[in-house]
XYZ file of C-alpha atoms in Angstrom:
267
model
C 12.675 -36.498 -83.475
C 11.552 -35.737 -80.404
C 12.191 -32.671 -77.802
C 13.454 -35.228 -75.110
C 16.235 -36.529 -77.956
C 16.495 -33.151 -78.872
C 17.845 -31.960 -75.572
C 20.015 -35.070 -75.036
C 22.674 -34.226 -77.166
C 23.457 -30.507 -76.183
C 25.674 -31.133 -72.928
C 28.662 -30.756 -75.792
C 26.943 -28.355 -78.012
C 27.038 -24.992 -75.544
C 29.671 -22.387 -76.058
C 28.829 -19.224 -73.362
C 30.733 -16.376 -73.990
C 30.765 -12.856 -71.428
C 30.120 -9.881 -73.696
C 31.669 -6.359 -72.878
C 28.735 -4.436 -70.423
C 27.434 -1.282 -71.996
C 27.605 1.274 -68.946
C 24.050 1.174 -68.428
C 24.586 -2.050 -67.090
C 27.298 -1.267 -64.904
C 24.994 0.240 -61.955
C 23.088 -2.799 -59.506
C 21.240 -4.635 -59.867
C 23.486 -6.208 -62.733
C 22.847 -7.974 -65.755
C 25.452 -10.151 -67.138
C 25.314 -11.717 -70.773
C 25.720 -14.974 -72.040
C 25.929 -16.250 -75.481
C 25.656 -19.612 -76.892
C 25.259 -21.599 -79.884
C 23.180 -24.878 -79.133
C 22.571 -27.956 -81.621
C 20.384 -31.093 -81.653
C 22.137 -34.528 -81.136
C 22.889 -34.293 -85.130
C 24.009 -31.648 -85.058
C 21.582 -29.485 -86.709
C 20.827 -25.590 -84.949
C 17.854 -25.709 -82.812
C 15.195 -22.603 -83.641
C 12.364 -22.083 -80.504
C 12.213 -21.359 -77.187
C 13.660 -23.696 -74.284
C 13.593 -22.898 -70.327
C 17.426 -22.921 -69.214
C 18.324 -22.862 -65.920
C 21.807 -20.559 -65.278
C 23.576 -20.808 -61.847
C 26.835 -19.518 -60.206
C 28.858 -21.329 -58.091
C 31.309 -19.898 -55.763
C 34.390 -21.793 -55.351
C 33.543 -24.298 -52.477
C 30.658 -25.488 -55.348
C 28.041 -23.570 -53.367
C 24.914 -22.386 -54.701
C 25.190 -18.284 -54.533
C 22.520 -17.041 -57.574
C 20.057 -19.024 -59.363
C 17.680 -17.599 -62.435
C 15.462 -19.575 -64.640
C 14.884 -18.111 -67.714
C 12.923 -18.910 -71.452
C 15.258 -18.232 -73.777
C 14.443 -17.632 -77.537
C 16.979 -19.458 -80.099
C 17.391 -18.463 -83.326
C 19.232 -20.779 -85.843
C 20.963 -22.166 -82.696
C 21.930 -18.706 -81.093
C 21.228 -17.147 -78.607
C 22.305 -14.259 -76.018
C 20.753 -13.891 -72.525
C 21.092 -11.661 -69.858
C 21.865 -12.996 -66.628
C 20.053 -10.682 -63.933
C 17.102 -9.906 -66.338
C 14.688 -12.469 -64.282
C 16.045 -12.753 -60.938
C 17.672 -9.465 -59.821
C 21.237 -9.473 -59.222
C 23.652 -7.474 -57.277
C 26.509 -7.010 -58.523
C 28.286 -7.232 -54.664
C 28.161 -10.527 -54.988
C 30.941 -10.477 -57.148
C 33.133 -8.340 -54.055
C 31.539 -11.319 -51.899
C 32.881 -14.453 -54.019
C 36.457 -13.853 -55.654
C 36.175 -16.784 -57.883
C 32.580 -18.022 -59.543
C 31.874 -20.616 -62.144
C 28.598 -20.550 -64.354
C 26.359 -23.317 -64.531
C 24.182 -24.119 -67.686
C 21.536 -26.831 -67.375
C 19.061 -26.670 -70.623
C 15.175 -28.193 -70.339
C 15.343 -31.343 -68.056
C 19.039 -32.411 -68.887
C 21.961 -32.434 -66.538
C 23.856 -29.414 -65.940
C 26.560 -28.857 -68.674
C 29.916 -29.616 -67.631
C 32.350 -28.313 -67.275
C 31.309 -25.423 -65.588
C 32.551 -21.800 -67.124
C 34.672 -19.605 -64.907
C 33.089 -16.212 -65.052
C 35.413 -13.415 -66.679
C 36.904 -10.471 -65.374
C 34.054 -8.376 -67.406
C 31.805 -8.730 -64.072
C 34.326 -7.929 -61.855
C 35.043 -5.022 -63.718
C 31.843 -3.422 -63.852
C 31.337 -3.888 -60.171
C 34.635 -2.107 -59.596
C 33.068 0.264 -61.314
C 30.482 1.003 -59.167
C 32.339 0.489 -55.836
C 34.330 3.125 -57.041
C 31.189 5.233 -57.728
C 30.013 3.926 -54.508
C 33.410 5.383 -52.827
C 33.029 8.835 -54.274
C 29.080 9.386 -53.388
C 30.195 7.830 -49.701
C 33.171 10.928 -49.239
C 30.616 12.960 -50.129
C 27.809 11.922 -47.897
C 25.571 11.351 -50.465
C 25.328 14.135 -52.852
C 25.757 14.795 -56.233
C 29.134 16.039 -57.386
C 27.652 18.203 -59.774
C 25.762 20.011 -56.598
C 28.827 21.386 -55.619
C 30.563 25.085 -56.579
C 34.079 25.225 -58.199
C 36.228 27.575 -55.465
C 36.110 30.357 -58.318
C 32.688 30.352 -58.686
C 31.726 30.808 -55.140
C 30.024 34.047 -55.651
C 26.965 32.296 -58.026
C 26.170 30.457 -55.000
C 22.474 32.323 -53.417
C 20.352 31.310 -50.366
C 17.984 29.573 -52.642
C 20.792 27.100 -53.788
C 21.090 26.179 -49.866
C 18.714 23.715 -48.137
C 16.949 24.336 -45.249
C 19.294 23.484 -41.930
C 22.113 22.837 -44.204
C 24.718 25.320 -43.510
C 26.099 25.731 -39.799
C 25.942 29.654 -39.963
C 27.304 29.433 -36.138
C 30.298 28.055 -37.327
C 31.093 30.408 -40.170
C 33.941 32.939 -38.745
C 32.596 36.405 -37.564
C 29.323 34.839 -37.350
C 27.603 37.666 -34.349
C 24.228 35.880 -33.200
C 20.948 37.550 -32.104
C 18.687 36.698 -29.805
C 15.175 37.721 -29.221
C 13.727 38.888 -25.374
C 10.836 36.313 -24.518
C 10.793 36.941 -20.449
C 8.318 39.011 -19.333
C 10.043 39.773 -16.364
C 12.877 41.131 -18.045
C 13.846 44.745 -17.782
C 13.518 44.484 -21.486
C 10.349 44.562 -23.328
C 9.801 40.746 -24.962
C 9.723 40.180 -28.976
C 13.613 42.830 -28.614
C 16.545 42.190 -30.213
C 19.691 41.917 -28.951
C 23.183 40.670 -29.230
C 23.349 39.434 -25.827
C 22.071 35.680 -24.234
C 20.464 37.024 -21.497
C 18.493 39.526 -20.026
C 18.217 41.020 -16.497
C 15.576 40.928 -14.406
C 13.002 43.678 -13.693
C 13.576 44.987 -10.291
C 11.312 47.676 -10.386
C 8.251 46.348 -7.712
C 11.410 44.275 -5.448
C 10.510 46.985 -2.920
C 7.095 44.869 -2.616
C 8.904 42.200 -1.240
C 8.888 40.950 1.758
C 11.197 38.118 2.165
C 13.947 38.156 4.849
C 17.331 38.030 2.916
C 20.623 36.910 5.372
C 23.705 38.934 3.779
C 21.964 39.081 0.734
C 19.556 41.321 -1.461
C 16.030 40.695 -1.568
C 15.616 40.468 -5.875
C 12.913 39.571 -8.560
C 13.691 36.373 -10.076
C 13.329 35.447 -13.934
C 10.127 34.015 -12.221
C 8.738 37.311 -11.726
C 9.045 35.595 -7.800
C 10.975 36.961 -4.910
C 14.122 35.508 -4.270
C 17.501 36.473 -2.781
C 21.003 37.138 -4.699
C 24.572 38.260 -3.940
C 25.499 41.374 -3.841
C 27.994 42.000 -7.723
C 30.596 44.394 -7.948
C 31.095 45.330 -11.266
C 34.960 46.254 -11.696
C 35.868 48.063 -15.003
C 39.986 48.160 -15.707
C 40.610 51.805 -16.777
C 44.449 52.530 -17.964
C 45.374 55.887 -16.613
C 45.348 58.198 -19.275
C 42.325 56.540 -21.269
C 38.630 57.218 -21.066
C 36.934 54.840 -19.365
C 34.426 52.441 -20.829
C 30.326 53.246 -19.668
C 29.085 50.575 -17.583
C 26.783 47.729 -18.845
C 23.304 49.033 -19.604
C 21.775 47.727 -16.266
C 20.185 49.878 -13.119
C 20.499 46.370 -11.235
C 24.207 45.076 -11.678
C 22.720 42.356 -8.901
C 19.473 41.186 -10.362
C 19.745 37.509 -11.844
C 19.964 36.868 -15.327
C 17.231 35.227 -17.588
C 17.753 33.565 -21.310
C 17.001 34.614 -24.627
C 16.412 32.887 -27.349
C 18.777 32.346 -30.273
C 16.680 33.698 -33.513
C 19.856 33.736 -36.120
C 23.173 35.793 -36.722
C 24.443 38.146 -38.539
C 27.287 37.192 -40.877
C 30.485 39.355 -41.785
C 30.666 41.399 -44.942
């Protein structure tokens, strides 16, 4: 008996059978089993290998996943994973509500009819959507990487990425700045609490531009330039001491930028 004959008589013969999915296999790519039991045209178990073909359908009869695989049978059994050749995503089972297997063994016609696939695929990719859903709400990381509320004193600086905490936005949050004009009345590389700096005005007497209703000043430039004249106007509540005046000789002199180095964070 011949391999040909032997193949004729097994459209009847296949019994495919969706086993439960150990949760290794529930992550994508999938694999999906099938088991069947396939005998010769007598009847008889067939023992070997054969190349079998296994295709879903979705359920306009179109052609969605296709894997050829050789397939060991023992004593007319065997179990194959769908996914283990061709990789397989299991979105395509979000994609397709209702798909049909296909069997077609050797050079024979596909089996008919074909098997609707169970709810065991379905369920695993469920699975991982809802895996999928969690990881997404929390933009990616790990849900072990994050602190219980009553253990937020274990958490150090060297738990914390670089560039991952806002430390502007944490309330109470005072930022420094560093001096980096040189024409500042302020010697570059200080610290301070404040944005900006004023400008020297200790050589404007050298110069020499004219000024119309204005003050002749040294810009953050170190150039000459002209400014308005500032009145700096203190509310004092009769009865109270009186706040000093900002630390400036030049109330008038334009103002240059510092540069944001970090902050200092409430106790």
């Amino acid at each position: 008996m011949n391999t040909s004959r032997l193949l004729t008589g097994l459209a009847t013969a296949l019994a495919a059978t969706a086993l439960a999915l150990p949760s290794a296999l529930a992550e994508t790519p999938a694999l999906y089993p099938v088991q069947g039991y396939l005998t010769d045209a007598d009847g008889a178990p067939i023992d070997g290998e054969l190349d079998i073909r296994f295709r879903l359908y979705d359920a306009s009869e179109n052609d969605v996943f296709t894997e050829l695989a050789t397939v060991n049978i023992d004593n007319g059994a065997f179990t194959h994973y769908v996914g283990s050749v061709e990789s397989l995503d299991a979105e395509l089972f979000a994609q397709f509500s209702e798909l049909s297997l296909g069997v077609k063994v050797g050079t024979d016609s596909e089996m008919s009819p074909r098997m609707a696939v169970g709810s065991v695929p379905y369920a695993a990719r469920a699975n991982s959507a809802a895996v999928a859903d969690v990881a997404a709400e929390l933009a990616g990381f790990n849900l072990l990487d994050f602190v219980p509320r009553d253990e937020a004193a274990s958490i150090t600086a060297g738990m914390l990425a670089e560039g991952s905490v806002d430390v502007a936005a944490v309330d109470g949050a005072q930022p420094i700045y560093r001096v980096t004009n040189d024409f500042c009345d302020v010697r570059p590389g200080t610290l301070s609490f404040r944005s900006k700096c004023y400008a020297n005005q200790k050589h404007v007497d050298s110069c020499n531009n004219t000024c119309n209703r204005q003050t002749r000043a040294r810009m953050c430039n170190g150039h000459c330039g002209c400014v308005n004249h500032t009145i700096i106007l203190t509310p004092c509540p009769i009865g109270q001491v009186c706040p000093p005046p900002p630390p400036n000789p030049w109330p008038s002199a334009p103002q240059c930028d510092n540069e944001l180095v970090g902050h200092i964070l409430p106790q």
